[in-house]
XYZ file of N, CA and C in Angstrom:
810
model
N 92.918 112.169 100.338
C 91.832 111.837 101.241
C 91.326 110.435 100.984
N 90.689 109.818 101.989
C 90.155 108.466 101.887
C 88.645 108.566 101.717
N 88.127 108.092 100.642
C 86.699 108.194 100.379
C 86.045 106.823 100.483
N 84.702 106.831 100.599
C 83.910 105.606 100.613
C 84.237 104.685 101.780
N 84.514 105.254 102.939
C 84.734 104.499 104.166
C 85.733 103.363 103.988
N 86.980 103.685 103.787
C 88.038 102.688 103.694
C 88.455 102.237 105.098
N 88.759 100.945 105.237
C 89.308 100.436 106.491
C 90.789 100.766 106.554
N 91.238 101.321 107.668
C 92.649 101.682 107.803
C 93.184 101.171 109.131
N 94.517 100.959 109.190
C 95.179 100.688 110.462
C 96.323 101.680 110.617
N 96.698 101.949 111.867
C 97.763 102.883 112.173
C 98.863 102.137 112.924
N 100.088 102.245 112.447
C 101.233 101.656 113.130
C 102.077 102.825 113.620
N 102.165 102.995 114.947
C 102.593 104.283 115.486
C 103.754 104.178 116.461
N 104.343 105.331 116.719
C 105.289 105.487 117.817
C 105.027 106.804 118.549
N 104.926 107.866 117.789
C 104.887 109.190 118.404
C 103.470 109.765 118.446
N 103.362 110.950 119.025
C 102.056 111.564 119.238
C 101.319 111.888 117.945
N 102.075 112.047 116.854
C 101.450 112.437 115.587
C 100.400 111.423 115.139
N 100.653 110.148 115.371
C 99.708 109.119 114.950
C 98.427 109.184 115.788
N 98.556 109.590 117.073
C 97.373 109.782 117.906
C 96.521 110.919 117.350
N 97.197 111.971 116.911
C 96.481 113.108 116.329
C 95.749 112.701 115.054
N 96.396 111.838 114.252
C 95.769 111.384 113.018
C 94.539 110.538 113.327
N 94.643 109.677 114.337
C 93.508 108.853 114.759
C 92.334 109.746 115.192
N 92.638 110.750 115.997
C 91.605 111.678 116.466
C 90.969 112.429 115.298
N 91.795 112.785 114.324
C 91.300 113.499 113.147
C 90.285 112.654 112.383
N 90.583 111.354 112.214
C 89.676 110.463 111.489
C 88.371 110.243 112.260
N 88.479 110.169 113.593
C 87.301 109.935 114.424
C 86.373 111.140 114.413
N 86.940 112.333 114.456
C 86.131 113.561 114.567
C 85.756 114.167 113.220
N 86.364 113.658 112.129
C 86.064 114.199 110.796
C 85.688 113.062 109.849
N 84.389 112.816 109.738
C 83.903 111.707 108.907
C 84.170 111.934 107.421
N 84.427 113.197 107.034
C 84.656 113.506 105.616
C 85.863 112.773 105.048
N 86.810 112.400 105.908
C 87.986 111.669 105.427
C 87.624 110.236 105.045
N 86.500 109.744 105.543
C 86.026 108.415 105.161
C 86.897 107.271 105.639
N 87.666 107.473 106.713
C 88.589 106.445 107.179
C 88.089 105.807 108.471
N 87.855 104.512 108.407
C 87.430 103.751 109.576
C 88.650 103.054 110.181
N 89.125 103.544 111.322
C 90.314 102.978 111.952
C 89.948 101.645 112.604
N 90.380 100.551 111.994
C 90.088 99.208 112.485
C 90.932 98.891 113.723
N 92.204 99.294 113.692
C 93.113 98.983 114.793
C 94.354 99.850 114.664
N 95.049 100.077 115.798
C 96.378 100.646 115.674
C 97.350 99.866 116.549
N 98.546 99.678 115.992
C 99.605 98.920 116.644
C 100.593 99.905 117.268
N 101.075 99.576 118.439
C 101.987 100.473 119.152
C 103.383 99.852 119.227
N 104.300 100.344 118.391
C 105.668 99.820 118.367
C 106.668 100.976 118.457
N 107.749 100.758 119.196
C 108.886 101.676 119.144
C 109.737 101.322 117.926
N 109.998 100.014 117.782
C 110.654 99.486 116.590
C 109.966 98.173 116.257
N 109.538 98.009 115.038
C 108.769 96.831 114.661
C 109.715 95.685 114.284
N 109.519 94.518 114.896
C 110.377 93.355 114.663
C 109.847 92.518 113.507
N 110.672 91.547 113.061
C 110.326 90.735 111.898
C 108.994 90.008 112.105
N 108.839 89.335 113.262
C 107.605 88.584 113.496
C 106.406 89.525 113.627
N 106.655 90.743 114.101
C 105.575 91.724 114.194
C 105.183 92.238 112.815
N 106.151 92.358 111.920
C 105.874 92.737 110.536
C 104.937 91.720 109.899
N 105.243 90.426 110.087
C 104.402 89.365 109.527
C 102.994 89.420 110.113
N 102.899 89.741 111.409
C 101.595 89.841 112.053
C 100.762 90.974 111.493
N 101.393 92.119 111.241
C 100.690 93.262 110.651
C 100.205 92.925 109.248
N 101.073 92.282 108.460
C 100.694 91.904 107.094
C 99.499 90.963 107.094
N 99.526 89.952 107.979
C 98.431 88.989 108.046
C 97.136 89.659 108.482
N 97.243 90.610 109.410
C 96.065 91.349 109.870
C 95.460 92.147 108.706
N 96.310 92.767 107.911
C 95.853 93.554 106.754
C 95.038 92.686 105.809
N 95.538 91.477 105.529
C 94.857 90.570 104.608
C 93.577 90.003 105.216
N 93.647 89.582 106.481
C 92.489 88.946 107.130
C 91.325 89.914 107.321
N 91.643 91.159 107.694
C 90.599 92.134 108.011
C 90.239 93.028 106.830
N 90.782 92.717 105.645
C 90.486 93.482 104.425
C 90.750 94.976 104.623
N 91.931 95.262 105.149
C 92.341 96.651 105.359
C 92.709 97.274 104.015
N 92.273 98.496 103.768
C 92.533 99.175 102.494
C 93.794 100.038 102.537
N 94.023 100.718 103.666
C 95.133 101.662 103.773
C 95.858 101.447 105.098
N 97.196 101.525 105.060
C 98.012 101.413 106.266
C 98.802 102.701 106.444
N 98.711 103.310 107.623
C 99.487 104.500 107.958
C 100.610 104.087 108.912
N 101.852 104.385 108.538
C 103.014 104.045 109.349
C 103.713 105.309 109.830
N 104.157 105.296 111.083
C 105.177 106.248 111.493
C 106.500 105.735 110.930
N 107.201 106.570 110.202
C 108.452 106.126 109.577
C 109.478 105.650 110.602
N 109.410 106.186 111.804
C 110.427 105.862 112.804
C 110.333 104.437 113.327
N 109.236 103.731 113.052
C 109.116 102.361 113.572
C 109.726 101.338 112.614
N 110.130 101.778 111.414
C 110.649 100.863 110.399
C 112.071 101.222 110.006
N 112.847 100.203 109.643
C 114.139 100.494 109.031
C 113.963 100.486 107.507
N 115.022 100.836 106.787
C 114.922 100.994 105.332
C 114.496 99.702 104.636
N 115.031 98.562 105.093
C 114.695 97.274 104.478
C 113.232 96.926 104.698
N 112.727 97.209 105.902
C 111.323 96.934 106.195
C 110.397 97.816 105.360
N 110.809 99.065 105.157
C 110.022 99.979 104.321
C 109.895 99.419 102.907
N 111.032 98.956 102.354
C 111.031 98.397 101.000
C 110.136 97.166 100.914
N 110.175 96.314 101.953
C 109.352 95.107 101.953
C 107.871 95.438 102.043
N 107.528 96.462 102.838
C 106.130 96.858 102.946
C 105.626 97.471 101.641
N 106.499 98.179 100.933
C 106.114 98.735 99.633
C 105.834 97.595 98.653
N 106.714 96.570 98.636
C 106.491 95.399 97.773
C 105.185 94.702 98.145
N 104.935 94.552 99.445
C 103.717 93.909 99.924
C 102.478 94.675 99.460
N 102.525 95.992 99.554
C 101.371 96.807 99.159
C 101.103 96.691 97.667
N 102.156 96.625 96.852
C 101.995 96.508 95.411
C 101.438 95.137 95.026
N 101.911 94.088 95.689
C 101.477 92.727 95.377
C 100.029 92.476 95.777
N 99.536 93.218 96.767
C 98.188 92.967 97.301
C 97.223 94.125 97.090
N 97.607 95.100 96.264
C 96.759 96.257 95.955
C 96.274 96.965 97.216
N 97.211 97.220 98.135
C 96.901 97.980 99.345
C 97.649 99.312 99.283
N 97.005 100.356 99.764
C 97.681 101.653 99.815
C 98.470 101.748 101.113
N 99.670 102.263 101.018
C 100.517 102.416 102.201
C 100.973 103.871 102.275
N 100.807 104.474 103.453
C 101.138 105.882 103.648
C 102.034 106.009 104.877
N 102.996 106.913 104.794
C 103.958 107.083 105.875
C 103.867 108.488 106.469
N 103.992 108.550 107.781
C 104.065 109.829 108.468
C 105.532 110.172 108.660
N 106.018 111.224 108.015
C 107.447 111.570 108.089
C 107.789 112.252 109.406
N 107.829 111.446 110.486
C 108.043 112.027 111.806
C 109.504 111.965 112.249
N 110.397 111.686 111.305
C 111.823 111.801 111.613
C 112.564 112.247 110.363
N 113.873 112.141 110.345
C 114.662 112.667 109.237
C 115.018 111.597 108.211
N 114.249 110.482 108.200
C 114.510 109.417 107.241
C 114.355 109.941 105.820
N 115.328 109.636 104.987
C 115.272 110.048 103.579
C 115.046 108.809 102.725
N 114.024 108.838 101.904
C 113.686 107.672 101.089
C 113.751 108.053 99.623
N 114.515 107.309 98.852
C 114.683 107.616 97.428
C 113.642 106.868 96.597
N 112.374 107.151 96.852
C 111.275 106.560 96.095
C 110.401 107.701 95.562
N 109.566 107.368 94.587
C 108.635 108.344 94.042
C 107.527 108.569 95.064
N 107.432 109.766 95.626
C 106.429 110.003 96.641
C 105.893 111.427 96.541
N 104.737 111.627 97.164
C 104.129 112.954 97.225
C 103.782 113.240 98.681
N 103.721 114.518 99.023
C 103.337 114.941 100.362
C 101.898 115.444 100.315
N 101.046 114.873 101.163
C 99.671 115.330 101.299
C 99.520 115.901 102.706
N 98.490 116.714 102.903
C 98.228 117.254 104.233
C 96.810 116.907 104.642
N 96.681 116.140 105.721
C 95.387 115.864 106.328
C 95.230 116.893 107.438
N 94.463 117.944 107.138
C 94.404 119.104 108.016
C 95.824 119.686 108.081
N 96.493 119.679 109.228
C 97.850 120.218 109.338
C 98.890 119.102 109.444
N 98.474 117.829 109.294
C 99.389 116.705 109.493
C 99.982 116.271 108.148
N 101.311 116.310 107.991
C 101.927 115.901 106.720
C 101.935 114.381 106.578
N 101.535 113.903 105.394
C 101.499 112.467 105.104
C 102.333 112.206 103.857
N 103.258 111.237 103.938
C 104.101 110.855 102.814
C 103.468 109.656 102.119
N 103.105 109.804 100.849
C 102.438 108.738 100.094
C 103.305 108.321 98.922
N 103.508 107.023 98.784
C 104.252 106.518 97.635
C 103.322 106.449 96.438
N 103.675 107.178 95.405
C 102.837 107.288 94.221
C 103.273 106.229 93.210
N 102.471 105.191 93.072
C 102.828 104.083 92.198
C 102.610 104.462 90.733
N 101.620 105.266 90.460
C 101.342 105.687 89.086
C 100.943 107.157 89.055
N 101.326 107.848 87.999
C 100.942 109.255 87.845
C 99.449 109.395 87.568
N 98.764 108.287 87.280
C 97.324 108.340 87.060
C 96.558 108.580 88.350
N 97.270 108.621 89.495
C 96.618 109.036 90.736
C 96.255 110.520 90.683
N 96.907 111.247 89.775
C 96.619 112.672 89.601
C 95.295 112.807 88.836
N 94.266 113.431 89.432
C 92.949 113.532 88.783
C 92.994 114.171 87.400
N 93.841 115.186 87.209
C 93.912 115.874 85.907
C 94.440 114.937 84.830
N 95.517 114.202 85.152
C 96.081 113.245 84.195
C 95.063 112.148 83.890
N 94.330 111.722 84.916
C 93.321 110.676 84.738
C 92.226 111.141 83.768
N 91.802 112.403 83.897
C 90.763 112.955 83.009
C 91.279 113.052 81.578
N 92.521 113.504 81.415
C 93.103 113.632 80.070
C 93.199 112.265 79.393
N 93.679 111.268 80.138
C 93.819 109.923 79.566
C 92.461 109.325 79.196
N 91.476 109.499 80.064
C 90.143 108.958 79.779
C 89.518 109.659 78.574
N 89.713 110.952 78.457
C 89.176 111.698 77.300
C 89.789 111.195 76.001
N 91.109 110.962 76.024
C 91.780 110.419 74.842
C 91.228 109.031 74.504
N 91.038 108.187 75.522
C 90.532 106.826 75.308
C 89.159 106.848 74.627
N 88.264 107.696 75.122
C 86.906 107.772 74.570
C 86.943 108.260 73.129
N 87.688 109.332 72.882
C 87.759 109.913 71.537
C 88.380 108.934 70.543
N 89.509 108.341 70.918
C 90.226 107.435 70.016
C 89.407 106.182 69.728
N 88.767 105.614 70.763
C 87.970 104.398 70.559
C 86.756 104.677 69.675
N 86.136 105.846 69.826
C 85.003 106.203 68.965
C 85.433 106.312 67.503
N 86.615 106.892 67.268
C 87.137 107.014 65.899
C 87.343 105.638 65.287
N 87.959 104.718 66.041
C 88.211 103.362 65.531
C 86.899 102.620 65.279
N 85.964 102.717 66.219
C 84.681 102.009 66.084
C 83.890 102.516 64.886
N 83.833 103.838 64.715
C 83.027 104.418 63.635
C 83.692 104.315 62.263
N 85.012 104.497 62.215
C 85.700 104.541 60.918
C 86.279 103.202 60.476
N 86.498 102.280 61.410
C 87.110 100.998 61.048
C 86.178 99.815 61.324
N 85.754 99.665 62.570
C 84.959 98.492 62.941
C 83.572 98.479 62.301
N 83.055 99.646 61.968
C 81.719 99.725 61.367
C 81.621 98.930 60.066
N 82.703 98.897 59.273
C 82.696 98.108 58.033
C 83.485 96.807 58.151
N 84.439 96.752 59.092
C 85.259 95.552 59.238
C 84.500 94.407 59.902
N 83.620 94.722 60.852
C 82.874 93.669 61.554
C 82.037 92.816 60.588
N 81.250 93.406 59.676
C 80.467 92.564 58.753
C 81.340 91.671 57.870
N 82.487 92.194 57.421
C 83.371 91.408 56.553
C 83.954 90.217 57.314
N 84.507 90.480 58.497
C 85.100 89.396 59.283
C 84.036 88.427 59.777
N 82.853 88.923 60.082
C 81.765 88.047 60.523
C 81.423 87.027 59.441
N 81.438 87.468 58.191
C 81.147 86.570 57.064
C 82.164 85.428 57.009
N 83.461 85.742 57.079
C 84.507 84.718 56.979
C 84.551 83.817 58.223
N 84.331 84.403 59.391
C 84.339 83.607 60.623
C 83.208 82.592 60.624
N 81.996 83.030 60.272
C 80.830 82.147 60.267
C 80.912 81.125 59.134
N 81.543 81.533 58.039
C 81.668 80.627 56.894
C 82.568 79.447 57.226
N 83.614 79.684 58.015
C 84.588 78.627 58.281
C 84.200 77.729 59.454
N 83.495 78.267 60.442
C 83.170 77.459 61.623
C 81.902 77.965 62.291
N 81.239 77.061 62.981
C 80.038 77.428 63.721
C 80.421 78.119 65.025
N 79.568 79.027 65.459
C 79.833 79.718 66.709
C 79.666 81.217 66.560
N 79.806 81.950 67.641
C 79.635 83.404 67.599
C 80.782 84.100 66.875
N 80.526 85.313 66.423
C 81.567 86.122 65.763
C 82.566 86.622 66.814
N 82.038 87.000 67.965
C 82.892 87.544 69.018
C 83.154 86.503 70.103
N 84.337 86.581 70.662
C 84.729 85.731 71.785
C 84.922 86.631 72.996
N 84.349 86.258 74.118
C 84.544 87.052 75.336
C 85.061 86.142 76.446
N 85.936 86.697 77.259
C 86.587 85.914 78.308
C 86.917 86.813 79.490
N 86.730 86.306 80.686
C 87.051 87.068 81.887
C 88.550 87.256 82.034
N 88.967 88.486 82.221
C 90.388 88.804 82.414
C 90.531 89.727 83.631
N 91.689 89.702 84.305
C 91.911 90.624 85.429
C 92.152 92.046 84.933
N 91.427 92.994 85.502
C 91.564 94.383 85.073
C 92.068 95.280 86.187
N 91.568 96.511 86.228
C 91.984 97.484 87.233
C 91.680 96.938 88.629
N 92.675 97.016 89.525
C 92.555 96.483 90.888
C 92.263 94.991 90.902
N 92.653 94.308 89.827
C 92.485 92.858 89.660
C 91.004 92.445 89.670
N 90.135 93.360 89.288
C 88.716 93.029 89.161
C 88.455 92.480 87.758
N 87.656 91.448 87.692
C 87.416 90.781 86.410
C 86.503 91.603 85.506
N 86.823 91.607 84.224
C 85.946 92.205 83.212
C 85.929 91.261 82.011
N 84.928 91.415 81.154
C 84.809 90.573 79.965
C 85.566 91.217 78.800
N 86.649 90.581 78.398
C 87.489 91.081 77.310
C 86.969 90.534 75.983
N 86.753 91.423 74.993
C 86.184 91.026 73.703
C 87.250 90.858 72.628
N 87.053 89.855 71.774
C 87.934 89.615 70.635
C 87.092 89.045 69.505
N 87.597 89.118 68.270
C 87.006 88.333 67.194
C 87.379 86.873 67.446
N 86.439 85.978 67.294
C 86.723 84.560 67.539
C 87.682 84.035 66.483
N 88.825 83.511 66.938
C 89.854 83.015 66.017
C 90.048 81.506 66.129
N 89.281 80.850 66.999
C 89.400 79.404 67.191
C 88.062 78.710 66.971
N 88.133 77.406 66.713
C 86.930 76.594 66.751
C 86.456 76.526 68.200
N 85.173 76.309 68.408
C 84.638 76.199 69.756
C 85.329 75.037 70.476
N 85.872 75.307 71.671
C 86.582 74.276 72.429
C 86.438 74.551 73.916
N 86.871 73.598 74.729
C 86.743 73.714 76.186
C 88.069 74.025 76.866
N 89.055 74.484 76.086
C 90.381 74.756 76.663
C 90.795 76.201 76.396
N 89.861 77.126 76.577
C 90.143 78.531 76.263
C 91.155 79.152 77.220
N 91.344 78.573 78.424
C 92.336 79.108 79.369
C 93.749 78.655 79.016
N 93.850 77.787 78.009
C 95.162 77.324 77.564
C 95.670 78.269 76.485
N 96.872 78.825 76.683
C 97.434 79.779 75.743
C 97.684 79.122 74.394
N 97.404 79.837 73.302
C 97.604 79.300 71.955
C 99.085 79.103 71.658
N 99.401 78.018 70.986
C 100.782 77.711 70.613
C 100.940 77.796 69.098
N 102.177 77.688 68.614
C 102.418 77.715 67.173
C 101.718 76.521 66.517
N 101.034 76.775 65.407
C 100.277 75.745 64.675
C 99.229 75.067 65.555
N 98.614 75.841 66.442
C 97.577 75.316 67.336
C 96.390 74.832 66.496
N 95.970 73.564 66.644
C 94.873 73.024 65.830
C 93.528 73.682 66.105
N 93.414 74.402 67.213
C 92.150 75.072 67.533
C 91.931 76.313 66.677
N 93.019 76.889 66.154
C 92.949 78.151 65.415
C 92.460 77.904 63.989
N 91.478 78.691 63.540
C 90.943 78.582 62.183
C 91.860 79.304 61.188
N 91.583 79.142 59.891
C 92.411 79.794 58.865
C 92.294 81.315 58.964
N 91.047 81.802 59.052
C 90.870 83.249 59.191
C 91.422 83.707 60.545
N 91.381 82.795 61.534
C 91.919 83.102 62.851
C 93.423 83.322 62.818
N 94.130 82.523 62.016
C 95.583 82.684 61.892
C 95.921 84.053 61.334
N 95.145 84.471 60.329
C 95.374 85.796 59.727
C 95.105 86.899 60.742
N 93.997 86.771 61.465
C 93.638 87.806 62.442
C 94.668 87.884 63.565
N 95.155 86.740 64.015
C 96.140 86.726 65.088
C 97.475 87.310 64.624
N 97.858 86.982 63.396
C 99.130 87.471 62.857
C 99.122 88.984 62.719
N 97.986 89.540 62.362
C 97.856 90.984 62.156
C 97.290 91.705 63.392
N 96.932 90.925 64.435
C 96.340 91.446 65.678
C 94.961 92.069 65.468
N 94.323 91.765 64.328
C 92.974 92.283 64.072
C 91.973 91.724 65.081
N 92.253 90.520 65.579
C 91.310 89.893 66.521
C 91.144 90.712 67.801
N 92.091 91.608 68.096
C 92.035 92.400 69.324
C 91.185 93.677 69.185
N 90.819 94.035 67.951
C 90.140 95.316 67.726
C 88.825 95.499 68.484
N 88.034 94.436 68.721
C 86.805 94.643 69.508
C 87.050 95.169 70.915
N 88.304 95.129 71.373
C 88.596 95.651 72.703
C 88.442 97.172 72.784
N 88.264 97.821 71.631
C 87.962 99.252 71.671
C 86.581 99.483 72.286
N 85.708 98.461 72.239
C 84.441 98.560 72.960
C 84.691 98.510 74.466
N 85.668 97.682 74.882
C 86.061 97.660 76.301
C 86.601 99.014 76.749
N 87.353 99.665 75.839
C 87.901 100.992 76.151
C 86.761 101.995 76.322
N 85.799 101.942 75.415
C 84.661 102.867 75.482
C 83.858 102.667 76.766
N 83.783 101.423 77.220
C 83.047 101.111 78.447
C 83.828 101.467 79.706
N 85.111 101.837 79.532
C 85.931 102.213 80.681
C 86.615 101.051 81.367
N 86.568 99.853 80.747
C 87.193 98.674 81.349
C 88.660 98.538 80.958
N 89.032 99.151 79.828
C 90.402 99.115 79.340
C 90.818 100.515 78.913
N 92.088 100.647 78.564
C 92.615 101.895 78.026
C 93.303 101.571 76.704
N 93.501 102.582 75.872
C 94.212 102.341 74.614
C 95.641 101.882 74.912
N 96.290 102.546 75.870
C 97.664 102.197 76.243
C 97.691 101.685 77.672
N 98.294 100.522 77.861
C 98.389 99.926 79.191
C 98.894 98.500 79.084
N 99.150 97.847 80.199
C 99.616 96.448 80.158
C 98.530 95.532 79.610
N 98.899 94.591 78.771
C 97.929 93.685 78.169
C 97.230 92.844 79.246
N 95.910 92.626 79.113
C 95.194 91.799 80.105
C 95.496 90.320 79.877
N 96.218 89.717 80.786
C 96.590 88.310 80.650
C 95.454 87.381 81.058
N 95.616 86.099 80.730
C 94.702 85.091 81.228
C 94.845 84.999 82.747
N 93.788 84.586 83.430
C 93.876 84.415 84.880
C 94.965 83.411 85.240
N 95.102 82.355 84.430
C 96.123 81.341 84.704
C 97.524 81.926 84.578
N 97.734 82.806 83.601
C 99.031 83.466 83.445
C 99.284 84.416 84.611
N 98.229 85.088 85.057
C 98.352 86.036 86.158
C 98.875 85.356 87.416
N 98.359 84.166 87.692
C 98.785 83.428 88.888
C 100.242 82.994 88.780
N 100.634 82.522 87.595
C 102.007 82.054 87.401
C 102.996 83.208 87.483
N 102.739 84.271 86.714
C 103.659 85.410 86.679
C 103.694 86.144 88.015
N 102.529 86.232 88.687
C 102.457 86.937 89.956
C 103.333 86.318 91.029
N 103.546 84.996 90.948
C 104.363 84.297 91.939
C 105.842 84.261 91.567
N 106.172 84.626 90.317
C 107.553 84.521 89.858
C 108.234 85.854 89.570
N 107.449 86.856 89.199
C 108.021 88.131 88.764
C 107.771 89.207 89.818
N 108.851 89.790 90.316
C 108.741 90.818 91.340
C 107.975 92.033 90.822
N 107.058 92.519 91.608
C 106.225 93.690 91.321
C 105.310 93.493 90.111
N 105.097 92.253 89.706
C 104.208 91.979 88.572
C 102.793 92.492 88.842
N 102.306 92.307 90.084
C 100.928 92.658 90.398
C 100.679 94.160 90.388
N 101.751 94.959 90.335
C 101.583 96.418 90.272
C 100.889 96.836 88.979
N 100.862 95.953 87.971
C 100.184 96.264 86.702
C 98.691 96.525 86.914
N 98.138 96.013 88.020
C 96.708 96.169 88.252
C 96.348 97.518 88.864
N 97.341 98.385 89.051
C 97.046 99.736 89.506
C 96.529 100.603 88.357
N 96.657 100.119 87.127
C 96.151 100.856 85.966
C 95.263 99.934 85.141
N 94.472 100.529 84.266
C 93.617 99.721 83.399
C 94.471 98.968 82.387
N 94.075 97.741 82.033
C 94.790 97.032 80.970
C 94.595 97.763 79.653
N 95.539 97.564 78.723
C 95.480 98.320 77.465
C 95.447 97.451 76.228
N 95.142 98.070 75.106
C 95.163 97.391 73.823
C 96.612 97.264 73.351
N 97.417 98.267 73.621
C 98.840 98.193 73.294
C 99.649 98.701 74.479
N 100.830 98.118 74.666
C 101.650 98.513 75.799
C 103.126 98.383 75.464
N 103.945 98.390 76.493
C 105.404 98.352 76.307
C 105.858 97.110 75.556
N 105.279 95.947 75.884
C 105.686 94.708 75.215
C 105.403 94.755 73.714
N 104.279 95.361 73.323
C 103.900 95.398 71.904
C 104.803 96.340 71.101
N 105.148 97.507 71.666
C 105.970 98.465 70.918
C 107.439 98.086 70.963
N 107.809 97.168 71.871
C 109.203 96.733 71.958
C 109.469 95.515 71.092
C-alpha cells in the first residue's frame, strides 16, 4: 500500500489500469495521488525519456506500468532508473511476460500488482528484527566499551591537539537523506574535511593514526545506530563528494540508499 499521500503516475494500455486509477480515487486509504496517466499501446524511446523527465520534474514517488507497454530492455532500463533515483516502480502483470527479477505480488483490492523488491528489508517483520538487533547491540557497545573508552581517548586527543573530541560530518543515509555521522576526531582542525585522507596525510594526528588503523575512530557511530540513522551492518556512509563520483560511474551504486548505512559491511569483511 502507498501511505502518506505519495504522488503516482500510471502508464497504461488495458482496462486494468483504469480500474486501478478508480480504486485510488475512491479509496483514500491507499494514500495515492494520481498526478497523471500516460496512454500508450507501446512506449517508444523518446516517450520513455519523457516519462522519466516527468517523474523527476513532478517529484513522482511511484510509477505503475502495464507490462504490455514495455519490452524487456525498457523494463530493465526503468528498473535501473528507479534504483538510481530512489523511485518505486510497480508493474501490472496484464500479459504473459516472464521477468527473471526478484519480485513480489501484492493485491490492491482484487487487482494484482507486481513489485520489484530491491531489499528484503521491505518486509516489516525483517525490519523489526534488524532494528531490535541494532538497538540491543549498540547499547551493549556503548555501555560496556564506550563508557570507559571515551574518557581515555578524549585525554589523548585533547592532549595532542586543540579541538573537540568528536568529529561530526554530514553523510548520505537512508533514501540519500543527510545525517550527522559521528567519529572520534583523528585530524587536526582543518578546512578540507571533504577531502579523503591519504597515506601519511599531514592532517592526521599520532593518536589519529592509531585510531584509524584499528578503526576505533568509527565507534561513536553506535550512537548513530541507537538514533536509528545507521545500522550495525550495511554499506559504509561515504562522503558526499565520493557519492557523486561513484554514483556517475558505478552501475546501481545509488541502490545502497535503499538501506541504512552501516558500521560494517561487505567491503570491511572482504
